Coordinates of C-alpha atoms and ligand atoms in Angstrom, one line a residue:
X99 CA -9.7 -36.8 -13.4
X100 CA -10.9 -37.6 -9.7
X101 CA -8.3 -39.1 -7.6
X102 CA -9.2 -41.1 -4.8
X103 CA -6.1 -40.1 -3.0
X104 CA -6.5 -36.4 -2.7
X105 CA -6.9 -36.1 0.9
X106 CA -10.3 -34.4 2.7
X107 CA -8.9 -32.1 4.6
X108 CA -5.1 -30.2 4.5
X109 CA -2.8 -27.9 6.7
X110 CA -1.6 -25.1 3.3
X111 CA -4.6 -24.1 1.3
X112 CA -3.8 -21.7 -1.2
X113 CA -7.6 -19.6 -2.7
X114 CA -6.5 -18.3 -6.3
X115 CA -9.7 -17.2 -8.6
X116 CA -7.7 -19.6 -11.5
X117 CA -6.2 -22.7 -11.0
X118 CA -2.6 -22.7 -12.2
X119 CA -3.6 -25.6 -14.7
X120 CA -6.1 -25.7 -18.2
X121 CA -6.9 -28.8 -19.4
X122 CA -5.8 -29.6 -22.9
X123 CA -7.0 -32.4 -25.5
X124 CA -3.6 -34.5 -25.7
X125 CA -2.9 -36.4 -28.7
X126 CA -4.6 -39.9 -27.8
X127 CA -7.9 -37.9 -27.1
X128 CA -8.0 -37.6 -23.3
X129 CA -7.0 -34.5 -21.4
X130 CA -3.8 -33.4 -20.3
X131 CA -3.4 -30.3 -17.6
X132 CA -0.8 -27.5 -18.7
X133 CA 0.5 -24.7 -16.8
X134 CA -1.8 -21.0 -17.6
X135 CA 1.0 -18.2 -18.3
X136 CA 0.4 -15.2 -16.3
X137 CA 2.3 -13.5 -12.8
X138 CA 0.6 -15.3 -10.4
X139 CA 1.2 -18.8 -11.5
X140 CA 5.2 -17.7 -12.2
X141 CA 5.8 -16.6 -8.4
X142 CA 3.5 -19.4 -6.7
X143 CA 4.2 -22.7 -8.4
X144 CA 7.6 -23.0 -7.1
X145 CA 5.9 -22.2 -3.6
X146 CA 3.9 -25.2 -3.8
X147 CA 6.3 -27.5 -5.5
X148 CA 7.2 -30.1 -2.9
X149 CA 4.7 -28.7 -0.5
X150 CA 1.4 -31.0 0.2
X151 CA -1.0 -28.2 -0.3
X152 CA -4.5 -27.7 -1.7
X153 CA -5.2 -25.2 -4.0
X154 CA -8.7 -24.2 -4.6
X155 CA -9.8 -21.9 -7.7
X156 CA -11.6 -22.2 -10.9
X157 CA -10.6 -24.5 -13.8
X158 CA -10.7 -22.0 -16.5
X159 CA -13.9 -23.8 -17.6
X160 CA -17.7 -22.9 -17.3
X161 CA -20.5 -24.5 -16.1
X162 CA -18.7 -27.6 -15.6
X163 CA -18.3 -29.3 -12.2
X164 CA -15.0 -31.2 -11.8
X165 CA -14.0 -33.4 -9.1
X166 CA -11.1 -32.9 -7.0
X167 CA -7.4 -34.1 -8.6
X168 CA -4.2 -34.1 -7.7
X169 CA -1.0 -33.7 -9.6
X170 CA 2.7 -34.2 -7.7
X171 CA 1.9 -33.1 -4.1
X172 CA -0.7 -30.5 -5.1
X173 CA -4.3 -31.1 -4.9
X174 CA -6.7 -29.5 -6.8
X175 CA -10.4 -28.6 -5.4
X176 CA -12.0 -26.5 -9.0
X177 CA -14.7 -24.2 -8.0
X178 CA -17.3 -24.4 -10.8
X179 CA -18.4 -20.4 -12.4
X180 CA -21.3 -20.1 -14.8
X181 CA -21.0 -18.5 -17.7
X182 CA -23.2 -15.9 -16.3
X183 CA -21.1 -15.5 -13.4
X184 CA -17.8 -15.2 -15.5
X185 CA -18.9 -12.9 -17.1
X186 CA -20.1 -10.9 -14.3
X187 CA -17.5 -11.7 -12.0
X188 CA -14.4 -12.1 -13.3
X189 CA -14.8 -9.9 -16.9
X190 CA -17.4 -7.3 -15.3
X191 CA -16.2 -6.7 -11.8
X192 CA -12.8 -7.8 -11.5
X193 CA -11.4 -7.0 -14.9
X194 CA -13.9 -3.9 -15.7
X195 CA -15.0 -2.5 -12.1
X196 CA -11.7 -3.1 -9.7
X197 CA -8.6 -3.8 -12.1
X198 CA -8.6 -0.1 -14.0
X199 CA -9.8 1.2 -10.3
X200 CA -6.9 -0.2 -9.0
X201 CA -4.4 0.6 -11.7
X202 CA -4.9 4.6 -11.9
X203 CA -8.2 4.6 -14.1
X204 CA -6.1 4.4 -17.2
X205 CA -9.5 3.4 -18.7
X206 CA -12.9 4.3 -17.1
X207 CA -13.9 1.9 -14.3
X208 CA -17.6 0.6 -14.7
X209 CA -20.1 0.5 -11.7
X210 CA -22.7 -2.1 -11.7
X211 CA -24.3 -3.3 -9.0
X212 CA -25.8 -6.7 -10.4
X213 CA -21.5 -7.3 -11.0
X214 CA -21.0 -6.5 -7.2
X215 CA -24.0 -9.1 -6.6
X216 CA -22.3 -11.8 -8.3
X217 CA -18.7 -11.0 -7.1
X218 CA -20.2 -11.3 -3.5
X219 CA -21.7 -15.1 -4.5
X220 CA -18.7 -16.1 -5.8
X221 CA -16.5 -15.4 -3.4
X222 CA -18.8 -16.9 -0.8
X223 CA -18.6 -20.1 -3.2
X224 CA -14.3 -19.7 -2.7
X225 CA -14.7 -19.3 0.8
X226 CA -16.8 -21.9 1.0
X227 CA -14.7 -24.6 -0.5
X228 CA -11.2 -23.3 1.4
X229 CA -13.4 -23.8 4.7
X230 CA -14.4 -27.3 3.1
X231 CA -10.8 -28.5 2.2
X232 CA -8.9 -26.8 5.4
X233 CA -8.1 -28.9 8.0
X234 CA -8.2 -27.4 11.5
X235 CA -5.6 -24.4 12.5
X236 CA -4.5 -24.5 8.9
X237 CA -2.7 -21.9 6.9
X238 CA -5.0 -20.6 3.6
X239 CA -3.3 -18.1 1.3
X240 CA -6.1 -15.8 -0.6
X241 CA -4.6 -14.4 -3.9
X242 CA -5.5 -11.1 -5.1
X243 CA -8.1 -8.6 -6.4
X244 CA -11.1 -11.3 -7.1
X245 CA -11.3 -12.4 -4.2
X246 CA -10.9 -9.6 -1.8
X247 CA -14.0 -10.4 0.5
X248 CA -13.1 -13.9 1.1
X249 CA -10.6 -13.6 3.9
X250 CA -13.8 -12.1 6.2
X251 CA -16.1 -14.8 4.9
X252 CA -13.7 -17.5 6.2
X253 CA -13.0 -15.6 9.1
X254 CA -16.7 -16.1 9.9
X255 CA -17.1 -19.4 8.8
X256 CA -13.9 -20.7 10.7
X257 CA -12.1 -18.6 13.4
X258 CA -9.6 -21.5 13.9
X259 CA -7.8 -20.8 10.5
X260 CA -4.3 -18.5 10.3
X261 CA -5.1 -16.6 7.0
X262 CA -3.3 -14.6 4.5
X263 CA -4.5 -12.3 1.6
X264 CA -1.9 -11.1 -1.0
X265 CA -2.5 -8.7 -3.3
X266 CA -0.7 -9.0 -6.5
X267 CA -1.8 -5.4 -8.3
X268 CA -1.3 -1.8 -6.7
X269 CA -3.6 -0.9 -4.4
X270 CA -4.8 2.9 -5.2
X271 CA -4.7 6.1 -3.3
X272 CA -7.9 6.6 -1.4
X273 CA -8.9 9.8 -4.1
X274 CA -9.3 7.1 -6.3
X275 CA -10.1 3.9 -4.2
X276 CA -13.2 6.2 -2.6
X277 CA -15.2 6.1 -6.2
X278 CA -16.0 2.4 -5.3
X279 CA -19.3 2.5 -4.4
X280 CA -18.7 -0.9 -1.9
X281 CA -15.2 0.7 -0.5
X282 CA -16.4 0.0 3.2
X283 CA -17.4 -3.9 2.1
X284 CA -13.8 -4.4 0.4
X285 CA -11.6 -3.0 3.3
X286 CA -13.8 -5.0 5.7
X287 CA -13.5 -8.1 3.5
X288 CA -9.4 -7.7 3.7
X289 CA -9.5 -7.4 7.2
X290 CA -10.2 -10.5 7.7
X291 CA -6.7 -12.1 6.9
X292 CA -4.1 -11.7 9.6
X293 CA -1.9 -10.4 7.0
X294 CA -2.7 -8.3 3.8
X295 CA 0.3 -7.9 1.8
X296 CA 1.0 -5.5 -1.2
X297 CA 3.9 -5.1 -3.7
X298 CA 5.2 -2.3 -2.4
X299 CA 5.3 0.1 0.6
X300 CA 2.9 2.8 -0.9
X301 CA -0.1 0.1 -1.8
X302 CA 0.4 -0.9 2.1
X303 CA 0.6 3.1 3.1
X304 CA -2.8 2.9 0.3
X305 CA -4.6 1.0 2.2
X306 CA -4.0 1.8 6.1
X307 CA -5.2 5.2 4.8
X308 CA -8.7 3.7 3.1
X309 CA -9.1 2.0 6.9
X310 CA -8.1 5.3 8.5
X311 CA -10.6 7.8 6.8
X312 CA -13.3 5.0 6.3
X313 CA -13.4 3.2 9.7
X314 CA -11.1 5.6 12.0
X315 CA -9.4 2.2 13.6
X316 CA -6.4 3.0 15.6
X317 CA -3.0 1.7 13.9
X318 CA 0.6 1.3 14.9
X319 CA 2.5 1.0 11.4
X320 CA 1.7 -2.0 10.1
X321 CA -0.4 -2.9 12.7
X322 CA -4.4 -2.2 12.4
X323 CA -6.6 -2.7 15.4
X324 CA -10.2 -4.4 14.2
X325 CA -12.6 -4.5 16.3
X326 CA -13.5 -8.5 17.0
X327 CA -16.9 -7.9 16.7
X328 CA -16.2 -5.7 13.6
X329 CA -19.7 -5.3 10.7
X330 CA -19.3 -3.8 7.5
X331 CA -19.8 0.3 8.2
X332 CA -21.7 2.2 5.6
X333 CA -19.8 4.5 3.1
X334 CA -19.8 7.5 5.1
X335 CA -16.5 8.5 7.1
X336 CA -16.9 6.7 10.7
X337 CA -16.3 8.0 14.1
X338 CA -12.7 7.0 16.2
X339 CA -13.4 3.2 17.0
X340 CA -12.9 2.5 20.6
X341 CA -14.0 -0.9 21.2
X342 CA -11.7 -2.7 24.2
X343 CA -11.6 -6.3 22.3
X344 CA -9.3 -6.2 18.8
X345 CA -7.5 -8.3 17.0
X346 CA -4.2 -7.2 14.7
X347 CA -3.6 -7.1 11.0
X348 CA -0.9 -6.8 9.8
X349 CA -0.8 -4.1 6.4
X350 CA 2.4 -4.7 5.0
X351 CA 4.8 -4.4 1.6
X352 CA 5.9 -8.6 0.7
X353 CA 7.6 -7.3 -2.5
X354 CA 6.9 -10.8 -4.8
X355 CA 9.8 -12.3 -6.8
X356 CA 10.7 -15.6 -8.4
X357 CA 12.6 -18.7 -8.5
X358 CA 15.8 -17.3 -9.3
X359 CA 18.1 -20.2 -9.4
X360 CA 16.2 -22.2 -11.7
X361 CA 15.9 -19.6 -14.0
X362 CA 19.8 -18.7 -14.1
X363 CA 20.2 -22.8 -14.6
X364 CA 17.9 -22.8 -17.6
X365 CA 19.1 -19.4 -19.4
X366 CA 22.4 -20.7 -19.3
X367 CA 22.2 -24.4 -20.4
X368 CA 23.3 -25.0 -24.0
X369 CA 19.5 -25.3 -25.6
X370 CA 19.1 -22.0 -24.4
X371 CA 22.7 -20.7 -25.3
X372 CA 22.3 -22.2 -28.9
X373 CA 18.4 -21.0 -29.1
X374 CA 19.7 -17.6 -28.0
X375 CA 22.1 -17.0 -31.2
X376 CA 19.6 -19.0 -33.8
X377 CA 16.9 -16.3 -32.3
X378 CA 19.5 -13.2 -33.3
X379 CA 20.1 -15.2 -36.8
X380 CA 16.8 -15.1 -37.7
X381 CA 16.0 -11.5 -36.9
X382 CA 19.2 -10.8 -39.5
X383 CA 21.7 -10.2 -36.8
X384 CA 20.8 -6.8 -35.5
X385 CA 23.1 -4.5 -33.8
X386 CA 20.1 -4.0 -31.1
X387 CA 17.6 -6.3 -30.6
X388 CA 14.7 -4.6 -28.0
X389 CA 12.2 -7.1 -26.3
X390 CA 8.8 -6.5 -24.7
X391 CA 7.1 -9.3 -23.4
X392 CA 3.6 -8.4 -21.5
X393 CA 0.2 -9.9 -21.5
X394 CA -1.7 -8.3 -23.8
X395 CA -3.2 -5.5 -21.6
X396 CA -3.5 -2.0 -21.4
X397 CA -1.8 -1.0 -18.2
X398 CA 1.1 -2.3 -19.7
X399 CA 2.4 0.6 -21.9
X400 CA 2.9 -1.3 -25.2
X401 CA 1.3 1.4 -27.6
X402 CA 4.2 4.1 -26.0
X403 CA 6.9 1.8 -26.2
X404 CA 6.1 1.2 -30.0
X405 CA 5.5 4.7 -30.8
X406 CA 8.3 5.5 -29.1
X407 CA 10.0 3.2 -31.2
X408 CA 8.4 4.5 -34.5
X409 CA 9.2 7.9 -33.9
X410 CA 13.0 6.8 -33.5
X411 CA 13.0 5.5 -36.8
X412 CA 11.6 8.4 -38.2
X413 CA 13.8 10.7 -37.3
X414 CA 16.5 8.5 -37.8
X415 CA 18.2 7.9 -34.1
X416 CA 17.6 4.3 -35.1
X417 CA 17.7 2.6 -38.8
X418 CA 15.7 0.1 -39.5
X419 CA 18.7 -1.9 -40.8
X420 CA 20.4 -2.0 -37.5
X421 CA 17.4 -2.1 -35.0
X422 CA 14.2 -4.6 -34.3
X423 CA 11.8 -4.6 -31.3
X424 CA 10.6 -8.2 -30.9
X425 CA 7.0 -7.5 -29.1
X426 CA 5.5 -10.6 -27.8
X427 CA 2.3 -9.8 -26.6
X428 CA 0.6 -13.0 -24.4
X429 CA -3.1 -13.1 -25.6
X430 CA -5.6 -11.7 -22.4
X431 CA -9.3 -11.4 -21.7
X432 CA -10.3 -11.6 -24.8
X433 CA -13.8 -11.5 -23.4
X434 CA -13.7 -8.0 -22.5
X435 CA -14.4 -5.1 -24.8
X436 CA -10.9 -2.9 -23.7
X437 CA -9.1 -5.8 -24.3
X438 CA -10.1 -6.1 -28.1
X439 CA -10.2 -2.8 -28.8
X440 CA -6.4 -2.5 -27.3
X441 CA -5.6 -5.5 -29.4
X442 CA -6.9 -3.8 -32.6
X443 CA -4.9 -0.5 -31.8
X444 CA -1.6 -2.3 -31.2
X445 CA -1.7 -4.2 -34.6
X446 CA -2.8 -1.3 -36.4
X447 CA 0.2 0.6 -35.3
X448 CA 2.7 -2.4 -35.5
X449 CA 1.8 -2.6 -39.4
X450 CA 2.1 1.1 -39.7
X451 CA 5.3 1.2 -38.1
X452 CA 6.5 -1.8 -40.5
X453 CA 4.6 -0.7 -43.4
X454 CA 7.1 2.9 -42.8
X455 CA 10.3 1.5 -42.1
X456 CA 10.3 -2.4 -42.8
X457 CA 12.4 -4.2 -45.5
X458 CA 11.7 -7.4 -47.5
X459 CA 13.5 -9.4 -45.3
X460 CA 13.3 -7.3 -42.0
X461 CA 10.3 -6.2 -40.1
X462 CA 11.0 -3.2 -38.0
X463 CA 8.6 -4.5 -35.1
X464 CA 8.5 -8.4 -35.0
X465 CA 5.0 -9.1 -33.2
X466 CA 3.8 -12.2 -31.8
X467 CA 0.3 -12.3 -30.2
X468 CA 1.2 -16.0 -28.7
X469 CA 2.3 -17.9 -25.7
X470 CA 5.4 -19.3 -26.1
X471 CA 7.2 -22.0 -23.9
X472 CA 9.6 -21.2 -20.7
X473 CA 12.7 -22.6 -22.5
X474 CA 11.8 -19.8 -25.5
X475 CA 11.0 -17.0 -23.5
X476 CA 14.8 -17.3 -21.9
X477 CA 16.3 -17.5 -25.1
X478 CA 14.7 -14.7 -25.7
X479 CA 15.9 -12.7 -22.8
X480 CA 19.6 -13.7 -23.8
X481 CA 19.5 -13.1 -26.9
X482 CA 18.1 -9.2 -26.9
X483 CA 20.5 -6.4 -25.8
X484 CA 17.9 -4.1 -24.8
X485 CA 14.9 -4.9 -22.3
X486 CA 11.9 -2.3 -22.4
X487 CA 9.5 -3.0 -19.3
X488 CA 7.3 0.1 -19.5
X489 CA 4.3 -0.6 -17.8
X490 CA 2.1 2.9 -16.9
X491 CA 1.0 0.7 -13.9
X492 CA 2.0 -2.1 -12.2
X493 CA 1.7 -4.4 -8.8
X494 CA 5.6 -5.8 -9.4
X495 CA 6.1 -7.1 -12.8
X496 CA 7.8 -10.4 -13.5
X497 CA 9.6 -9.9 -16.1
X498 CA 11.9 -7.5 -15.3
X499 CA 12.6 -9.7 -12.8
X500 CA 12.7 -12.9 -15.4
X501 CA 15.1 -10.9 -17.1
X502 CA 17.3 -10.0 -14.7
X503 CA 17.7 -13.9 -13.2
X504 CA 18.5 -14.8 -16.8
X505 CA 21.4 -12.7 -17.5
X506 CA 23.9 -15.1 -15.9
X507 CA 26.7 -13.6 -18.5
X508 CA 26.1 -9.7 -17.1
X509 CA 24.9 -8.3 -20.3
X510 CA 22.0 -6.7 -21.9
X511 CA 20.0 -3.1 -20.5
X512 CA 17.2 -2.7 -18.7
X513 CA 14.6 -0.4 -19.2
X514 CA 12.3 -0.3 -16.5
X515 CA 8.8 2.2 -15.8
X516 CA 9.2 4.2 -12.6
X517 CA 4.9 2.4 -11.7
X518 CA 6.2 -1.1 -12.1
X519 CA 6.9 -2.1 -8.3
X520 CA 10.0 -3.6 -9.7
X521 CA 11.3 -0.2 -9.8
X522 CA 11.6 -0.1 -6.4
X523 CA 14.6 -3.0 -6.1
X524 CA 15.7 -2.5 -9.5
X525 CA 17.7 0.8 -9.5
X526 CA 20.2 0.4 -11.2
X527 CA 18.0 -0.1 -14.4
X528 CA 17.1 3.0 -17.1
X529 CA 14.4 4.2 -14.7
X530 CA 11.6 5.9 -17.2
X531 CA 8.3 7.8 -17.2
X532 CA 6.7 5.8 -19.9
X533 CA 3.9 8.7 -20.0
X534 CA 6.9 10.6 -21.5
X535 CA 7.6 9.5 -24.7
X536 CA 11.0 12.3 -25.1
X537 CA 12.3 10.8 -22.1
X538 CA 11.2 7.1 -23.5
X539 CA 13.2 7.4 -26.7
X540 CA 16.1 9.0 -24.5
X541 CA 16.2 6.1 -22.6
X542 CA 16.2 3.7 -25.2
X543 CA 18.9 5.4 -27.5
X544 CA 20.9 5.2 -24.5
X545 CA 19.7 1.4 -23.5
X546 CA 21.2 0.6 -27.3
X547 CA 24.7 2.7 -26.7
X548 CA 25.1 1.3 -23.1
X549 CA 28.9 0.4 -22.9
X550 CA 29.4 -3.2 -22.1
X551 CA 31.2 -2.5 -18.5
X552 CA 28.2 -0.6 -17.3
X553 CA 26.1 -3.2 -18.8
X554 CA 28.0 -5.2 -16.7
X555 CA 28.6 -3.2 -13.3
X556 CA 24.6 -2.6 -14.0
X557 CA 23.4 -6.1 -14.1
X558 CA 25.5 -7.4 -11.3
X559 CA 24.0 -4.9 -8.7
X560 CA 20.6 -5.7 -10.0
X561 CA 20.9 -9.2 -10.0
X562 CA 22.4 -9.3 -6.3
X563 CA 19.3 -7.9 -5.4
X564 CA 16.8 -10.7 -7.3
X565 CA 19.4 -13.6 -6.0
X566 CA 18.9 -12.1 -2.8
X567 CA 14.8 -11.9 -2.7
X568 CA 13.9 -14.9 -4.3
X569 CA 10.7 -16.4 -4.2
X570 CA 11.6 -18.8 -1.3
X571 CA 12.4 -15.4 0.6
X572 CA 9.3 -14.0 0.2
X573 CA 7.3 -16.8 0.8
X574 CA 8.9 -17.5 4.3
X575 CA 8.6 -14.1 4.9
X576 CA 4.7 -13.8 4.1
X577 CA 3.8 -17.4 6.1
X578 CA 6.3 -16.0 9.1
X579 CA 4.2 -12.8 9.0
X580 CA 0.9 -14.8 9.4
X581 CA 2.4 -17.3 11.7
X582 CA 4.8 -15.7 14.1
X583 CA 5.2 -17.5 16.8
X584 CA 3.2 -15.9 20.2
X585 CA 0.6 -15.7 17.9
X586 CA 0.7 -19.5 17.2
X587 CA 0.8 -19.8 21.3
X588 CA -2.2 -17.2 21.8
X589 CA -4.4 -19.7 19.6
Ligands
LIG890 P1 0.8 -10.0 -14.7 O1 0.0 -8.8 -14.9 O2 0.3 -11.2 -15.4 O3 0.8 -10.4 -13.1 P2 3.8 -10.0 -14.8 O4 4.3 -9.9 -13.5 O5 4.5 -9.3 -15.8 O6 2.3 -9.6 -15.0 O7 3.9 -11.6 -15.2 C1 3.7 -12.0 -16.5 C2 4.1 -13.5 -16.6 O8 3.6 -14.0 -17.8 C3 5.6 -13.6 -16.7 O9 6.0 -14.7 -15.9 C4 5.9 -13.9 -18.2 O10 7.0 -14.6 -18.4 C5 4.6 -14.5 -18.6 N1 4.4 -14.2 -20.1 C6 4.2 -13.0 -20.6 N2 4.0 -13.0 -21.9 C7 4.1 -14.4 -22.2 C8 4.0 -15.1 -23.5 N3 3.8 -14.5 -24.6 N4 4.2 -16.4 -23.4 C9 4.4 -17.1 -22.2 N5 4.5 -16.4 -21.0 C10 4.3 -15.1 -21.0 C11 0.2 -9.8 -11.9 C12 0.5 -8.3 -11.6 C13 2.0 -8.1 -11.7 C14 2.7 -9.0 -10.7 C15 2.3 -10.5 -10.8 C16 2.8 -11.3 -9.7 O11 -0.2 -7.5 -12.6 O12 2.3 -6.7 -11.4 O13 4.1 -8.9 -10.9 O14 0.9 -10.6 -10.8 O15 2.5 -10.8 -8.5

């Protein structure tokens, strides 16, 4: 797979712990990349497509060393992980240490410090490689949680470079962020960038406050004054700062969307039209078809959607004859314990729930633990009546948004957790507590008896918002932010 054209050196770097690509065995025995599902890969491929750009990040394979490749204008620099390594950095302290941290503890975080170890070598090894592949001046976009410390590594390594971390989940309140043993190393590590941007307004407000109450650095809303010859404090509440030589960083809310356009162009072509009724066919054309599509995780509030959706059938607000919930559940670190065990409760209830109120013909919960293709996924979104995005905690959530852009003919009802950041646009959905499983079924009975005018007066408002703040908006937005222009002068 090396290509002797990908270029040494380039001016858009994006740093992602997973490349956007896994490589598949195709047909005549060789290997052919395909696209990973997941959030991050929806909002930044249509960033990069057209864009010369490197993207550095890991190739979903261990212990392997690939060589560089490049695909369209995108070239790809893998950044090789043991298995050791995986499993410390990326299952241990990303997905066991920081991500339940991060999302309100819904399950225990785990502290090890042979995980913080290895999540401090590997981000060196990511920082390393962006300061490889960037040519001088040039822009490098971090992506979230994993790599949190490599935006001060880079800084260090290469003071010429404009940089920018998002962060693609929330970022906590400090009563919870303070548990992390290493709170002082992370903060420092995201002041690196020039910009740190969050989902929404509170993750930003999240974070100034961690700075404030950990370092004491004077701040002007969203501006935070780091000392240039800033070290790593200890983990103990610091004095005022009152060094004379700073730099700025930015703290700031980037709320993430998606290509909307194409999305609209694809839900509406005939395939998806014609896949759209066959879908409803199948299912025994229900009166109300609910949809959940989520990875497979447990921040994502499938096991009270679906009891929610039991219970409804049992006390008979919804028959069985007239209603189906079509889960699709995208399979998800499979490698960690939670994961499995979350899997194993969510199938258990799903057969319960179908064993209860199921006919022959007609499950009451249609489940598929399975990716399914782009051009599927908006038939599905067409074809449903009621969408149930009920996340306990989320940085944005996609497809709320995915929904949204597909509903070109104004129909179909949102409902939509009050912790996805989507909320915050999306307010003219059926806002919920999903915690609140009274006020879950409430929602849904009305979801199901929604008229179709304020289906319709709905939908339009929510979709002039996502037309509005696409992805091309928010990307010019975030690369404006790092690149304004006296700060391009001052360099
Ligand atoms: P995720 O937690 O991965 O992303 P989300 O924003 O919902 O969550 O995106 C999921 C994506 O995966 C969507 O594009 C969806 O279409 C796709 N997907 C889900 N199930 C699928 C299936 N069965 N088959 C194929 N595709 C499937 C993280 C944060 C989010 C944030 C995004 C982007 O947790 O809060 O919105 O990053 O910043």
């Amino acid at each position: 797979m090396a290509s002797s054209k990908t270029p040494e050196t380039l001016d858009f770097v994006v740093v992602s712990n997973r490349l956007p690509i896994d490589a598949k065995p195709a047909k005549n025995g060789a290997e052919k990349w395909v696209t990973s599902p997941g959030g991050l890969v929806a909002a930044l491929q249509p960033v990069m497509k057209g864009r010369t750009a490197a993207w550095v990040g890991w190739p979903g394979r261990v212990d392997i060393d690939l060589e560089p490749f490049s695909l369209a204008s995108t070239h790809y620099f893998p950044v090789a992980l043991s298995a050791v390594e995986l499993e410390e950095h990326y299952e241990g302290f990303s997905n066991s240490t920081l991500w339940p941290l991060y999302h309100d503890v819904i399950v225990q975080p785990e502290f090890h410090r042979t995980w913080w170890e290895t999540y401090k070598k590997v981000n060196q090894r990511f920082a390393d490689r962006a300061a490889e592949v960037a040519a001088e001046g040039a822009f490098v976009w971090v992506q979230d949680y994993q790599l949190q410390l490599v935006p001060q590594m880079l800084r260090k390594k290469r003071p010429d470079l404009q940089i920018g971390y998002f962060h693609h989940i929330p970022f906590p309140a400090y009563e919870l962020f303070a548990q992390l043993p290493w709170r002082a190393d992370i903060l420092h590590g995201l002041l690196g960038a020039d910009v740190v941007g969050f989902q929404r307004k509170t993750d930003a407000s999240n974070m100034r406050e961690a700075v404030r109450r950990n370092f004491g650095y004077s701040m002007q809303k969203p501006m935070v004054r780091v000392p240039l010859r800033a070290t790593p404090p200890r983990n103990r509440k610091a004095p005022p700062v009152t060094a004379s030589k700073t730099r700025e960083v930015m703290v700031e809310a980037f709320p993430i969307s998606l290509d909307v356009q194409s999305s609209a162009k694809l839900a509406s072509s005939d395939a998806v039209v014609k896949r759209a009724k066959e879908i409803r066919k199948e299912l025994g054309s229900p009166k109300t078809m609910f949809l959940g599509v989520d990875r497979l995780d447990y921040t994502k509030g499938i096991r009270h959607r679906l009891k929610a959706f039991g219970e409804m059938l049992q006390e008979g607000t919804l028959k069985a004859e007239d209603a189906v919930f079509v889960q699709l559940a995208s399979p998800s670190r499979e490698g960690v314990e939670q994961y499995r065990e979350l899997r194993d409760d969510i199938e258990q209830l799903v057969g319960r729930i179908n064993g209860d109120f199921g006919h022959l013909n007609r499950p009451a919960i249609v489940y598929l633990h399975q990716n399914i293709s782009r051009e599927e996924m908006m038939a599905m979104y067409v074809a449903c009546d009621v969408m149930v995005v009920t996340p306990l905690r989320d940085g944005m959530n996609l497809v709320a948004k995915e929904f949204v852009s597909a509903r070109t003919d104004h129909r179909g009802a949102l409902v939509l957790s009050e912790f996805a950041g989507a909320a915050d646009e999306l307010d003219e959905a059926l806002i919920v507590n999903p915690h609140d499983i009274d006020g879950l079924k409430e929602a849904l009975a009305d979801a199901a008896a929604m008229s179709a005018a304020e289906q319709k007066s709905r939908m339009e408002h929510m979709r002039k918002v996502v037309v509005e703040n696409d992805i091309k908006r928010w990307a010019t937005s975030f690369i404006d932010a790092v690149k304004p222009p006296e700060r391009k002068r001052r360099r």
